[in-house]
Structure formats: structure tokens, C-alpha cells
Amino acid sequence: MSDTWIEEIHKNEMRFGFRYTEKLFSGQSEFQKVEVVDTPCLGRVLLNDGLFMVSDKDEFAYHDMITHVPLYTHPNPKNVLVIGGGDGGTAREVLRHKSVEKCTMVEIDAMVVDACKEFIPITAQVFSHPKLDLKIDDGVKFVAETNEKFDVIIVDSTDPIGPATPLFGIEFYQNVFKCLSDDGIVVSQGESAFYEPDIQASLLKIKSEVFPMTSLYNFANMTYPGGFWSFTFASKKYHPIKNFDTERVKEDDLKFKYYNSSIHIGAFALPQFMKDRLNPYIKGFEC
Ligand code: SAM
């Protein structure tokens, strides 16, 4: 039995890892190191620059929650933009919604897409979907230049390192606001309340300076530091609980593994230490 471990080292302060049986892919792109390993615990795992991105076993938790919360808050999402998300899992979930006519996905790194196409079919199956418009480009540049309007924008990014750094800045969110329709919603990978409280607060603060309604919701998985992670939510019009129609979820009956109507509502309930820190940046969110 192989005794080789793949480990994520977080800020040179903590590390955690999984035993792997085979390294299926390793490459250095212009942007990052891309690796895929096979593990007994998680199945196939994608790492970018040594950080866990996606695993076969728990990808459903992240992709359900980043996608279905905004898509079931918006009453009729037709045109959706995903920034990042190179494994394909978010676009896969977006395209399960029958109202969606087009999903544009802007991923900066072709190597991530190609590695996932070859080795992570559970998420990359979406790349042959006829409603997917995949662009290999910088999401920062795309939102600055496009004239298109989107009902929902999902920022499925890596941590604020390298090309993902501007995805955590105010200029990016001013451009996101501009290319959202008048009732548009944006949800972004929102970091860890335990390990990255400053990045989390800074991201929500920026959104609160640009959007009339902002909040944050949590979910749990197996592969991100601490297992307790978040998404930031910002909206021009719709409240994620008051405007949420549970009947649509029931009618669609999409057989989710993580998402359901109760978790949609409950995920917005924040532990007190998060409320204390984030309350100044939670706007228009009385329930
Ligand atoms: N679920 C993951 C997580 O939170 O760890 C994120 C998955 S996805 C693989 C993140 C993707 O964002 C990466 O493939 C990366 O190349 C992409 N990315 C980073 N900066 C970007 C940018 N400026 N424009 C578009 N994509 C970007």
C-alpha cells in the first residue's frame, strides 16, 4: 500500500492531508501548479498551488450551495455568469435549472479545465453541454469589458493569490454590479470564518459598499481548512429568504445531495462570533 500523502499547508501555520495512491496529473501553467491525485478517502482530488479545490466525495456540498442559493432566490434566472470554477462543478449545477438559457464560464487557466476534463469527469461532464459558453480569459477583464447583462453571477475563485487577487477588490465588484441586470444577484466563495476572518470581512465590506443588500451563508465540507466555509451574497433586489419560493424547489425535484429548502434558509443564520464581526457589512437583511 502506498504511503504517500498530499498536504495543504495553510499560511505556514497548519497543515492537513490525505493519503494518495496515484498522482494522475501534475503541470505548471502560467498561473499556478495544477495537480490531480487519486485518494482512498476522497476519490479524485484537484489541487491548485497545493490547495485543495475539489474532490469527488464532497464537491456536491460546495457546488450545491454556491449555485442553488442564488438561483432559487432569483425568480427567473436565464443568463448566468461563472467566474473561475475551472473544474466545471458550478456550471454543471447552474445548467440543471430549466429557466437557464445560457451559462457563460470565464476561467483564466486552460490547464485546470483540461486536467479536469481528463481526470475529474464528475464535474467536467458539463463541458459538452450545449448551453455552456466557456471562455478561457481573465474574469476581471471580462466583467470590465462586457456589455452583456446577467441575472446571476457566481464567483467560484481560488483564494486571493495571483490572478484571483483582484476578484476580492472593489473595482471588480463595481464592474459586477454594472453587468448584473436590475434584479441581479452575485454570490462569491467567501473563505473561512476561523482561518481567514479578515479576508472574509473585507470581501463582505466591499460588497456592502456596492450593493443595497448583503449577507453571508455557511456550509460544511471535508476538504477546506476547518471544514466550515462560506459564501458572500449580494443582491440588487431579492432577499434570499423573503423572496425564496420553496415550491419551486419542490416542483423541480432535482434530488440534491446537500441543498434543500431548510438548508437554504438556515445557512444564513450566523454564529455569534461571525455576527459580531460582520454585522456592519450585513445590509438590508432583516428577516
Ligand atoms: N472550489 C474552489 C475553492 O474554493 O477552492 C475553487 C475552484 S475553481 C478550480 C477556482 C478557479 O478560479 C481556478 O481554476 C483558477 O484558475 C480560477 N481563477 C483564479 N483567478 C481567476 C481570474 N482572475 N479569472 C478567472 N478565473 C480565475
PDB file of C-alpha atoms and ligand atoms in Angstrom:
ATOM      1  CA  MET A   1       0.000   0.000   0.000  1.00  0.00           C
ATOM      2  CA  SER A   2       1.352   3.407  -0.986  1.00  0.00           C
ATOM      3  CA  ASP A   3       2.219   5.699   1.894  1.00  0.00           C
ATOM      4  CA  THR A   4       2.341   8.961   0.037  1.00  0.00           C
ATOM      5  CA  TRP A   5       0.475  11.992   1.337  1.00  0.00           C
ATOM      6  CA  ILE A   6      -0.776  15.151  -0.280  1.00  0.00           C
ATOM      7  CA  GLU A   7      -0.948  18.046   2.140  1.00  0.00           C
ATOM      8  CA  GLU A   8      -2.313  21.562   2.148  1.00  0.00           C
ATOM      9  CA  ILE A   9      -0.151  23.930   4.161  1.00  0.00           C
ATOM     10  CA  HIS A  10      -2.168  26.920   5.266  1.00  0.00           C
ATOM     11  CA  LYS A  11      -0.169  30.142   5.813  1.00  0.00           C
ATOM     12  CA  ASN A  12       2.727  28.070   7.175  1.00  0.00           C
ATOM     13  CA  GLU A  13       0.684  27.676  10.374  1.00  0.00           C
ATOM     14  CA  MET A  14      -1.270  24.451   9.918  1.00  0.00           C
ATOM     15  CA  ARG A  15      -1.353  21.541   7.533  1.00  0.00           C
ATOM     16  CA  PHE A  16      -3.707  18.710   6.780  1.00  0.00           C
ATOM     17  CA  GLY A  17      -3.571  15.932   4.252  1.00  0.00           C
ATOM     18  CA  PHE A  18      -4.848  12.775   2.640  1.00  0.00           C
ATOM     19  CA  ARG A  19      -3.067   9.605   1.567  1.00  0.00           C
ATOM     20  CA  TYR A  20      -2.985   9.199  -2.192  1.00  0.00           C
ATOM     21  CA  THR A  21      -2.440   6.128  -4.288  1.00  0.00           C
ATOM     22  CA  GLU A  22      -1.572   7.743  -7.622  1.00  0.00           C
ATOM     23  CA  LYS A  23      -0.598  11.148  -8.974  1.00  0.00           C
ATOM     24  CA  LEU A  24      -2.621  11.357 -12.177  1.00  0.00           C
ATOM     25  CA  PHE A  25      -1.526  14.811 -13.350  1.00  0.00           C
ATOM     26  CA  SER A  26       0.999  17.467 -12.456  1.00  0.00           C
ATOM     27  CA  GLY A  27       1.657  20.596 -14.512  1.00  0.00           C
ATOM     28  CA  GLN A  28       2.796  24.178 -14.096  1.00  0.00           C
ATOM     29  CA  SER A  29       0.683  26.685 -16.033  1.00  0.00           C
ATOM     30  CA  GLU A  30       1.315  30.387 -16.488  1.00  0.00           C
ATOM     31  CA  PHE A  31      -0.853  30.925 -13.393  1.00  0.00           C
ATOM     32  CA  GLN A  32      -0.407  28.041 -10.968  1.00  0.00           C
ATOM     33  CA  LYS A  33       0.663  24.479 -10.278  1.00  0.00           C
ATOM     34  CA  VAL A  34      -2.164  22.083 -11.171  1.00  0.00           C
ATOM     35  CA  GLU A  35      -2.299  18.553  -9.714  1.00  0.00           C
ATOM     36  CA  VAL A  36      -4.787  15.692  -9.687  1.00  0.00           C
ATOM     37  CA  VAL A  37      -4.348  12.745  -7.304  1.00  0.00           C
ATOM     38  CA  ASP A  38      -6.367   9.630  -6.547  1.00  0.00           C
ATOM     39  CA  THR A  39      -7.085   9.059  -2.844  1.00  0.00           C
ATOM     40  CA  PRO A  40      -8.829   6.303  -0.856  1.00  0.00           C
ATOM     41  CA  CYS A  41     -10.650   8.877   1.299  1.00  0.00           C
ATOM     42  CA  LEU A  42     -11.892  11.401  -1.279  1.00  0.00           C
ATOM     43  CA  GLY A  43     -11.544   9.798  -4.699  1.00  0.00           C
ATOM     44  CA  ARG A  44     -10.020  12.151  -7.283  1.00  0.00           C
ATOM     45  CA  VAL A  45      -8.759  15.479  -5.912  1.00  0.00           C
ATOM     46  CA  LEU A  46      -7.754  18.673  -7.775  1.00  0.00           C
ATOM     47  CA  LEU A  47      -5.163  20.952  -6.177  1.00  0.00           C
ATOM     48  CA  ASN A  48      -4.097  24.381  -7.423  1.00  0.00           C
ATOM     49  CA  ASP A  49      -0.806  25.604  -5.961  1.00  0.00           C
ATOM     50  CA  GLY A  50      -1.054  22.879  -3.296  1.00  0.00           C
ATOM     51  CA  LEU A  51      -4.519  23.970  -2.109  1.00  0.00           C
ATOM     52  CA  PHE A  52      -7.479  21.563  -2.200  1.00  0.00           C
ATOM     53  CA  MET A  53     -10.005  22.718  -4.801  1.00  0.00           C
ATOM     54  CA  VAL A  54     -12.388  19.861  -5.481  1.00  0.00           C
ATOM     55  CA  SER A  55     -12.786  16.213  -4.555  1.00  0.00           C
ATOM     56  CA  ASP A  56     -15.111  13.536  -5.935  1.00  0.00           C
ATOM     57  CA  LYS A  57     -16.508  12.844  -2.491  1.00  0.00           C
ATOM     58  CA  ASP A  58     -17.529  16.288  -1.239  1.00  0.00           C
ATOM     59  CA  GLU A  59     -17.744  18.523  -4.332  1.00  0.00           C
ATOM     60  CA  PHE A  60     -21.545  18.361  -4.145  1.00  0.00           C
ATOM     61  CA  ALA A  61     -21.613  20.400  -0.915  1.00  0.00           C
ATOM     62  CA  TYR A  62     -19.729  23.379  -2.368  1.00  0.00           C
ATOM     63  CA  HIS A  63     -21.371  23.288  -5.804  1.00  0.00           C
ATOM     64  CA  ASP A  64     -24.912  22.882  -4.463  1.00  0.00           C
ATOM     65  CA  MET A  65     -24.538  25.799  -2.092  1.00  0.00           C
ATOM     66  CA  ILE A  66     -22.694  28.241  -4.356  1.00  0.00           C
ATOM     67  CA  THR A  67     -25.286  27.662  -7.091  1.00  0.00           C
ATOM     68  CA  HIS A  68     -28.746  26.849  -5.804  1.00  0.00           C
ATOM     69  CA  VAL A  69     -28.971  29.558  -3.142  1.00  0.00           C
ATOM     70  CA  PRO A  70     -28.735  32.397  -5.722  1.00  0.00           C
ATOM     71  CA  LEU A  71     -30.574  30.512  -8.484  1.00  0.00           C
ATOM     72  CA  TYR A  72     -33.537  29.733  -6.216  1.00  0.00           C
ATOM     73  CA  THR A  73     -33.537  33.283  -4.813  1.00  0.00           C
ATOM     74  CA  HIS A  74     -33.817  34.836  -8.289  1.00  0.00           C
ATOM     75  CA  PRO A  75     -37.339  34.053  -9.590  1.00  0.00           C
ATOM     76  CA  ASN A  76     -36.313  33.510 -13.221  1.00  0.00           C
ATOM     77  CA  PRO A  77     -32.552  33.211 -13.819  1.00  0.00           C
ATOM     78  CA  LYS A  78     -31.921  32.988 -17.568  1.00  0.00           C
ATOM     79  CA  ASN A  79     -28.421  34.305 -18.150  1.00  0.00           C
ATOM     80  CA  VAL A  80     -25.761  33.219 -15.653  1.00  0.00           C
ATOM     81  CA  LEU A  81     -22.035  34.017 -15.452  1.00  0.00           C
ATOM     82  CA  VAL A  82     -19.497  31.876 -13.578  1.00  0.00           C
ATOM     83  CA  ILE A  83     -16.062  33.410 -12.938  1.00  0.00           C
ATOM     84  CA  GLY A  84     -13.373  30.774 -12.288  1.00  0.00           C
ATOM     85  CA  GLY A  85     -14.874  27.377 -11.485  1.00  0.00           C
ATOM     86  CA  GLY A  86     -12.480  25.583 -13.872  1.00  0.00           C
ATOM     87  CA  ASP A  87     -13.447  22.120 -12.654  1.00  0.00           C
ATOM     88  CA  GLY A  88     -16.962  22.641 -14.104  1.00  0.00           C
ATOM     89  CA  GLY A  89     -18.989  21.757 -10.969  1.00  0.00           C
ATOM     90  CA  THR A  90     -20.676  25.135 -10.591  1.00  0.00           C
ATOM     91  CA  ALA A  91     -21.636  25.359 -14.279  1.00  0.00           C
ATOM     92  CA  ARG A  92     -22.955  21.778 -14.050  1.00  0.00           C
ATOM     93  CA  GLU A  93     -25.329  22.784 -11.247  1.00  0.00           C
ATOM     94  CA  VAL A  94     -26.351  26.072 -12.963  1.00  0.00           C
ATOM     95  CA  LEU A  95     -27.395  24.152 -16.064  1.00  0.00           C
ATOM     96  CA  ARG A  96     -29.733  21.873 -14.106  1.00  0.00           C
ATOM     97  CA  HIS A  97     -32.100  24.864 -13.761  1.00  0.00           C
ATOM     98  CA  LYS A  98     -34.670  24.757 -16.549  1.00  0.00           C
ATOM     99  CA  SER A  99     -35.012  28.566 -16.689  1.00  0.00           C
ATOM    100  CA  VAL A 100     -31.313  28.990 -17.584  1.00  0.00           C
ATOM    101  CA  GLU A 101     -30.836  29.703 -21.282  1.00  0.00           C
ATOM    102  CA  LYS A 102     -27.083  30.288 -21.195  1.00  0.00           C
ATOM    103  CA  CYS A 103     -24.222  29.841 -18.748  1.00  0.00           C
ATOM    104  CA  THR A 104     -21.033  31.736 -19.571  1.00  0.00           C
ATOM    105  CA  MET A 105     -17.988  30.499 -17.685  1.00  0.00           C
ATOM    106  CA  VAL A 106     -14.795  32.567 -17.639  1.00  0.00           C
ATOM    107  CA  GLU A 107     -11.835  30.573 -16.334  1.00  0.00           C
ATOM    108  CA  ILE A 108      -8.341  32.031 -16.629  1.00  0.00           C
ATOM    109  CA  ASP A 109      -6.425  28.747 -16.759  1.00  0.00           C
ATOM    110  CA  ALA A 110      -6.944  26.261 -19.614  1.00  0.00           C
ATOM    111  CA  MET A 111      -4.762  23.737 -17.787  1.00  0.00           C
ATOM    112  CA  VAL A 112      -7.339  23.425 -14.973  1.00  0.00           C
ATOM    113  CA  VAL A 113     -10.137  22.781 -17.484  1.00  0.00           C
ATOM    114  CA  ASP A 114      -8.062  20.278 -19.478  1.00  0.00           C
ATOM    115  CA  ALA A 115      -6.872  18.371 -16.381  1.00  0.00           C
ATOM    116  CA  CYS A 116     -10.456  18.140 -15.086  1.00  0.00           C
ATOM    117  CA  LYS A 117     -11.770  17.020 -18.489  1.00  0.00           C
ATOM    118  CA  GLU A 118      -9.310  14.157 -18.403  1.00  0.00           C
ATOM    119  CA  PHE A 119      -9.353  13.197 -14.730  1.00  0.00           C
ATOM    120  CA  ILE A 120     -12.383  14.696 -12.885  1.00  0.00           C
ATOM    121  CA  PRO A 121     -15.398  13.723 -15.025  1.00  0.00           C
ATOM    122  CA  ILE A 122     -17.828  14.112 -12.120  1.00  0.00           C
ATOM    123  CA  THR A 123     -17.595  17.906 -12.542  1.00  0.00           C
ATOM    124  CA  ALA A 124     -16.114  18.221 -16.052  1.00  0.00           C
ATOM    125  CA  GLN A 125     -19.051  16.378 -17.667  1.00  0.00           C
ATOM    126  CA  VAL A 126     -20.579  19.862 -18.167  1.00  0.00           C
ATOM    127  CA  PHE A 127     -18.012  20.889 -20.786  1.00  0.00           C
ATOM    128  CA  SER A 128     -20.049  19.228 -23.556  1.00  0.00           C
ATOM    129  CA  HIS A 129     -23.306  20.965 -22.505  1.00  0.00           C
ATOM    130  CA  PRO A 130     -24.827  22.935 -25.413  1.00  0.00           C
ATOM    131  CA  LYS A 131     -25.859  25.867 -23.193  1.00  0.00           C
ATOM    132  CA  LEU A 132     -22.329  26.363 -21.812  1.00  0.00           C
ATOM    133  CA  ASP A 133     -20.177  29.138 -23.295  1.00  0.00           C
ATOM    134  CA  LEU A 134     -16.669  28.513 -21.935  1.00  0.00           C
ATOM    135  CA  LYS A 135     -14.177  31.344 -22.292  1.00  0.00           C
ATOM    136  CA  ILE A 136     -10.529  30.993 -21.285  1.00  0.00           C
ATOM    137  CA  ASP A 137      -9.938  34.545 -20.086  1.00  0.00           C
ATOM    138  CA  ASP A 138      -9.420  36.737 -17.057  1.00  0.00           C
ATOM    139  CA  GLY A 139     -12.731  37.226 -15.220  1.00  0.00           C
ATOM    140  CA  VAL A 140     -11.580  40.669 -14.050  1.00  0.00           C
ATOM    141  CA  LYS A 141     -11.084  41.816 -17.631  1.00  0.00           C
ATOM    142  CA  PHE A 142     -14.318  40.122 -18.766  1.00  0.00           C
ATOM    143  CA  VAL A 143     -16.598  41.992 -16.330  1.00  0.00           C
ATOM    144  CA  ALA A 144     -14.808  45.267 -17.096  1.00  0.00           C
ATOM    145  CA  GLU A 145     -15.397  44.898 -20.844  1.00  0.00           C
ATOM    146  CA  THR A 146     -18.661  43.000 -21.409  1.00  0.00           C
ATOM    147  CA  ASN A 147     -21.896  44.744 -22.383  1.00  0.00           C
ATOM    148  CA  GLU A 148     -23.952  41.674 -21.515  1.00  0.00           C
ATOM    149  CA  LYS A 149     -26.333  41.656 -18.516  1.00  0.00           C
ATOM    150  CA  PHE A 150     -26.528  38.639 -16.230  1.00  0.00           C
ATOM    151  CA  ASP A 151     -29.260  37.623 -13.767  1.00  0.00           C
ATOM    152  CA  VAL A 152     -26.821  35.792 -11.505  1.00  0.00           C
ATOM    153  CA  ILE A 153     -23.018  35.977 -11.280  1.00  0.00           C
ATOM    154  CA  ILE A 154     -21.130  33.301  -9.328  1.00  0.00           C
ATOM    155  CA  VAL A 155     -17.507  33.979  -8.370  1.00  0.00           C
ATOM    156  CA  ASP A 156     -16.050  30.484  -7.919  1.00  0.00           C
ATOM    157  CA  SER A 157     -12.478  31.554  -7.342  1.00  0.00           C
ATOM    158  CA  THR A 158      -9.335  30.437  -5.617  1.00  0.00           C
ATOM    159  CA  ASP A 159      -8.079  32.349  -2.567  1.00  0.00           C
ATOM    160  CA  PRO A 160      -6.817  35.914  -3.173  1.00  0.00           C
ATOM    161  CA  ILE A 161      -3.441  34.844  -4.541  1.00  0.00           C
ATOM    162  CA  GLY A 162      -2.036  35.648  -8.016  1.00  0.00           C
ATOM    163  CA  PRO A 163      -4.737  36.234 -10.686  1.00  0.00           C
ATOM    164  CA  ALA A 164      -7.544  35.773  -8.119  1.00  0.00           C
ATOM    165  CA  THR A 165      -6.368  38.764  -6.013  1.00  0.00           C
ATOM    166  CA  PRO A 166      -8.430  41.403  -7.918  1.00  0.00           C
ATOM    167  CA  LEU A 167     -11.518  39.161  -7.565  1.00  0.00           C
ATOM    168  CA  PHE A 168     -11.519  40.302  -3.918  1.00  0.00           C
ATOM    169  CA  GLY A 169     -11.314  44.039  -4.750  1.00  0.00           C
ATOM    170  CA  ILE A 170     -13.851  46.869  -5.039  1.00  0.00           C
ATOM    171  CA  GLU A 171     -13.217  47.662  -8.698  1.00  0.00           C
ATOM    172  CA  PHE A 172     -14.170  44.112  -9.652  1.00  0.00           C
ATOM    173  CA  TYR A 173     -17.453  44.355  -7.697  1.00  0.00           C
ATOM    174  CA  GLN A 174     -18.273  47.747  -9.232  1.00  0.00           C
ATOM    175  CA  ASN A 175     -17.997  46.053 -12.624  1.00  0.00           C
ATOM    176  CA  VAL A 176     -20.022  43.056 -11.416  1.00  0.00           C
ATOM    177  CA  PHE A 177     -22.774  45.494 -10.325  1.00  0.00           C
ATOM    178  CA  LYS A 178     -22.682  47.115 -13.773  1.00  0.00           C
ATOM    179  CA  CYS A 179     -23.113  43.832 -15.657  1.00  0.00           C
ATOM    180  CA  LEU A 180     -25.880  42.457 -13.429  1.00  0.00           C
ATOM    181  CA  SER A 181     -29.492  43.007 -14.507  1.00  0.00           C
ATOM    182  CA  ASP A 182     -31.611  45.381 -12.362  1.00  0.00           C
ATOM    183  CA  ASP A 183     -32.654  42.477 -10.127  1.00  0.00           C
ATOM    184  CA  GLY A 184     -29.323  40.627 -10.263  1.00  0.00           C
ATOM    185  CA  ILE A 185     -27.538  38.603  -7.575  1.00  0.00           C
ATOM    186  CA  VAL A 186     -23.855  37.814  -7.024  1.00  0.00           C
ATOM    187  CA  VAL A 187     -22.511  35.033  -4.788  1.00  0.00           C
ATOM    188  CA  SER A 188     -18.789  34.520  -4.150  1.00  0.00           C
ATOM    189  CA  GLN A 189     -16.543  31.980  -2.467  1.00  0.00           C
ATOM    190  CA  GLY A 190     -16.329  33.639   0.962  1.00  0.00           C
ATOM    191  CA  GLU A 191     -13.422  31.980   2.811  1.00  0.00           C
ATOM    192  CA  SER A 192     -13.232  30.584   6.372  1.00  0.00           C
ATOM    193  CA  ALA A 193     -14.583  32.388   9.423  1.00  0.00           C
ATOM    194  CA  PHE A 194     -11.950  30.626  11.539  1.00  0.00           C
ATOM    195  CA  TYR A 195      -8.825  30.829   9.374  1.00  0.00           C
ATOM    196  CA  GLU A 196      -9.435  33.877   7.168  1.00  0.00           C
ATOM    197  CA  PRO A 197     -11.690  36.245   9.142  1.00  0.00           C
ATOM    198  CA  ASP A 198     -10.039  39.368   7.706  1.00  0.00           C
ATOM    199  CA  ILE A 199     -10.393  38.323   4.053  1.00  0.00           C
ATOM    200  CA  GLN A 200     -13.991  37.295   4.734  1.00  0.00           C
ATOM    201  CA  ALA A 201     -14.870  40.609   6.388  1.00  0.00           C
ATOM    202  CA  SER A 202     -13.063  42.644   3.736  1.00  0.00           C
ATOM    203  CA  LEU A 203     -14.969  40.892   0.926  1.00  0.00           C
ATOM    204  CA  LEU A 204     -18.341  41.452   2.597  1.00  0.00           C
ATOM    205  CA  LYS A 205     -17.432  45.096   3.352  1.00  0.00           C
ATOM    206  CA  ILE A 206     -16.635  45.709  -0.322  1.00  0.00           C
ATOM    207  CA  LYS A 207     -19.932  44.168  -1.402  1.00  0.00           C
ATOM    208  CA  SER A 208     -21.806  46.288   1.153  1.00  0.00           C
ATOM    209  CA  GLU A 209     -20.259  49.420  -0.355  1.00  0.00           C
ATOM    210  CA  VAL A 210     -21.569  48.484  -3.806  1.00  0.00           C
ATOM    211  CA  PHE A 211     -24.880  46.618  -3.250  1.00  0.00           C
ATOM    212  CA  PRO A 212     -28.058  47.535  -1.302  1.00  0.00           C
ATOM    213  CA  MET A 213     -28.407  44.024   0.196  1.00  0.00           C
ATOM    214  CA  THR A 214     -25.566  41.857   1.506  1.00  0.00           C
ATOM    215  CA  SER A 215     -25.148  38.845   3.722  1.00  0.00           C
ATOM    216  CA  LEU A 216     -23.166  35.658   4.122  1.00  0.00           C
ATOM    217  CA  TYR A 217     -24.048  31.992   4.466  1.00  0.00           C
ATOM    218  CA  ASN A 218     -22.096  28.962   5.651  1.00  0.00           C
ATOM    219  CA  PHE A 219     -21.740  25.351   4.598  1.00  0.00           C
ATOM    220  CA  ALA A 220     -19.553  22.407   5.622  1.00  0.00           C
ATOM    221  CA  ASN A 221     -17.245  20.153   3.619  1.00  0.00           C
ATOM    222  CA  MET A 222     -14.311  17.774   4.085  1.00  0.00           C
ATOM    223  CA  THR A 223     -11.502  19.449   2.192  1.00  0.00           C
ATOM    224  CA  TYR A 224     -11.215  23.135   3.078  1.00  0.00           C
ATOM    225  CA  PRO A 225      -9.293  24.131   6.224  1.00  0.00           C
ATOM    226  CA  GLY A 226     -11.542  23.675   9.250  1.00  0.00           C
ATOM    227  CA  GLY A 227     -14.362  22.200   7.161  1.00  0.00           C
ATOM    228  CA  PHE A 228     -16.549  25.253   7.839  1.00  0.00           C
ATOM    229  CA  TRP A 229     -16.685  27.619   4.857  1.00  0.00           C
ATOM    230  CA  SER A 230     -18.795  30.457   3.498  1.00  0.00           C
ATOM    231  CA  PHE A 231     -20.245  32.288   0.530  1.00  0.00           C
ATOM    232  CA  THR A 232     -20.912  36.025   0.439  1.00  0.00           C
ATOM    233  CA  PHE A 233     -24.266  37.080  -1.028  1.00  0.00           C
ATOM    234  CA  ALA A 234     -25.134  40.457  -2.597  1.00  0.00           C
ATOM    235  CA  SER A 235     -28.318  41.450  -4.376  1.00  0.00           C
ATOM    236  CA  LYS A 236     -29.893  44.448  -6.096  1.00  0.00           C
ATOM    237  CA  LYS A 237     -33.460  43.447  -5.240  1.00  0.00           C
ATOM    238  CA  TYR A 238     -34.236  39.950  -3.971  1.00  0.00           C
ATOM    239  CA  HIS A 239     -33.898  38.874  -0.348  1.00  0.00           C
ATOM    240  CA  PRO A 240     -32.601  35.269  -0.142  1.00  0.00           C
ATOM    241  CA  ILE A 241     -35.193  34.269   2.484  1.00  0.00           C
ATOM    242  CA  LYS A 242     -38.186  36.607   1.985  1.00  0.00           C
ATOM    243  CA  ASN A 243     -38.187  36.118  -1.791  1.00  0.00           C
ATOM    244  CA  PHE A 244     -37.339  32.416  -1.673  1.00  0.00           C
ATOM    245  CA  ASP A 245     -40.130  30.230  -3.055  1.00  0.00           C
ATOM    246  CA  THR A 246     -39.818  26.739  -1.551  1.00  0.00           C
ATOM    247  CA  GLU A 247     -42.458  25.455  -4.012  1.00  0.00           C
ATOM    248  CA  ARG A 248     -40.015  25.828  -6.915  1.00  0.00           C
ATOM    249  CA  VAL A 249     -37.525  23.542  -5.181  1.00  0.00           C
ATOM    250  CA  LYS A 250     -40.268  21.003  -4.537  1.00  0.00           C
ATOM    251  CA  GLU A 251     -41.561  21.144  -8.126  1.00  0.00           C
ATOM    252  CA  ASP A 252     -38.096  20.851  -9.712  1.00  0.00           C
ATOM    253  CA  ASP A 253     -37.308  17.828  -7.510  1.00  0.00           C
ATOM    254  CA  LEU A 254     -33.653  17.835  -8.588  1.00  0.00           C
ATOM    255  CA  LYS A 255     -32.572  15.283  -5.948  1.00  0.00           C
ATOM    256  CA  PHE A 256     -29.787  17.334  -4.414  1.00  0.00           C
ATOM    257  CA  LYS A 257     -27.304  15.742  -2.030  1.00  0.00           C
ATOM    258  CA  TYR A 258     -26.668  18.819   0.148  1.00  0.00           C
ATOM    259  CA  TYR A 259     -29.091  21.600  -0.806  1.00  0.00           C
ATOM    260  CA  ASN A 260     -32.699  21.696   0.344  1.00  0.00           C
ATOM    261  CA  SER A 261     -35.142  24.453   1.326  1.00  0.00           C
ATOM    262  CA  SER A 262     -34.304  24.261   5.037  1.00  0.00           C
ATOM    263  CA  ILE A 263     -30.552  24.486   4.482  1.00  0.00           C
ATOM    264  CA  HIS A 264     -31.106  27.442   2.096  1.00  0.00           C
ATOM    265  CA  ILE A 265     -32.789  29.369   4.908  1.00  0.00           C
ATOM    266  CA  GLY A 266     -30.749  28.012   7.829  1.00  0.00           C
ATOM    267  CA  ALA A 267     -27.366  28.662   6.198  1.00  0.00           C
ATOM    268  CA  PHE A 268     -27.887  32.420   6.670  1.00  0.00           C
ATOM    269  CA  ALA A 269     -28.097  32.026  10.483  1.00  0.00           C
ATOM    270  CA  LEU A 270     -24.658  33.069  11.688  1.00  0.00           C
ATOM    271  CA  PRO A 271     -22.843  32.033  14.876  1.00  0.00           C
ATOM    272  CA  GLN A 272     -22.434  34.941  17.294  1.00  0.00           C
ATOM    273  CA  PHE A 273     -18.691  35.445  16.707  1.00  0.00           C
ATOM    274  CA  MET A 274     -19.400  35.916  12.993  1.00  0.00           C
ATOM    275  CA  LYS A 275     -22.329  38.259  13.636  1.00  0.00           C
ATOM    276  CA  ASP A 276     -20.217  40.399  15.961  1.00  0.00           C
ATOM    277  CA  ARG A 277     -17.549  40.808  13.305  1.00  0.00           C
ATOM    278  CA  LEU A 278     -19.691  41.016  10.176  1.00  0.00           C
ATOM    279  CA  ASN A 279     -22.811  42.917  11.304  1.00  0.00           C
ATOM    280  CA  PRO A 280     -21.574  46.296   9.985  1.00  0.00           C
ATOM    281  CA  TYR A 281     -21.400  44.786   6.492  1.00  0.00           C
ATOM    282  CA  ILE A 282     -24.726  42.915   6.516  1.00  0.00           C
ATOM    283  CA  LYS A 283     -27.185  45.233   4.762  1.00  0.00           C
ATOM    284  CA  GLY A 284     -30.940  45.171   4.139  1.00  0.00           C
ATOM    285  CA  PHE A 285     -31.163  41.749   5.697  1.00  0.00           C
ATOM    286  CA  GLU A 286     -33.888  41.862   8.330  1.00  0.00           C
ATOM    287  CA  CYS A 287     -35.765  38.534   8.320  1.00  0.00           C
TER     288      CYS A 287
HETATM  289  N1  SAM B   1     -13.970  25.420  -5.278  1.00  0.00           N
HETATM  290  C1  SAM B   1     -12.690  26.002  -5.266  1.00  0.00           C
HETATM  291  C2  SAM B   1     -12.192  26.566  -3.968  1.00  0.00           C
HETATM  292  O1  SAM B   1     -12.870  27.380  -3.325  1.00  0.00           O
HETATM  293  O2  SAM B   1     -11.101  26.168  -3.578  1.00  0.00           O
HETATM  294  C3  SAM B   1     -12.460  26.912  -6.415  1.00  0.00           C
HETATM  295  C4  SAM B   1     -12.436  26.049  -7.623  1.00  0.00           C
HETATM  296  S1  SAM B   1     -12.030  26.659  -9.145  1.00  0.00           S
HETATM  297  C5  SAM B   1     -10.866  25.427  -9.593  1.00  0.00           C
HETATM  298  C6  SAM B   1     -11.163  28.179  -8.944  1.00  0.00           C
HETATM  299  C7  SAM B   1     -10.630  28.682 -10.271  1.00  0.00           C
HETATM  300  O3  SAM B   1     -10.566  30.096 -10.285  1.00  0.00           O
HETATM  301  C8  SAM B   1      -9.212  28.197 -10.612  1.00  0.00           C
HETATM  302  O4  SAM B   1      -9.275  27.206 -11.612  1.00  0.00           O
HETATM  303  C9  SAM B   1      -8.489  29.459 -11.091  1.00  0.00           C
HETATM  304  O5  SAM B   1      -7.694  29.250 -12.231  1.00  0.00           O
HETATM  305  C10 SAM B   1      -9.656  30.401 -11.342  1.00  0.00           C
HETATM  306  N2  SAM B   1      -9.292  31.827 -11.338  1.00  0.00           N
HETATM  307  C11 SAM B   1      -8.451  32.468 -10.484  1.00  0.00           C
HETATM  308  N3  SAM B   1      -8.360  33.769 -10.824  1.00  0.00           N
HETATM  309  C12 SAM B   1      -9.159  33.959 -11.902  1.00  0.00           C
HETATM  310  C13 SAM B   1      -9.492  35.081 -12.698  1.00  0.00           C
HETATM  311  N4  SAM B   1      -8.953  36.294 -12.475  1.00  0.00           N
HETATM  312  N5  SAM B   1     -10.352  34.912 -13.739  1.00  0.00           N
HETATM  313  C14 SAM B   1     -10.902  33.701 -13.992  1.00  0.00           C
HETATM  314  N6  SAM B   1     -10.620  32.589 -13.270  1.00  0.00           N
HETATM  315  C15 SAM B   1      -9.779  32.715 -12.232  1.00  0.00           C
END
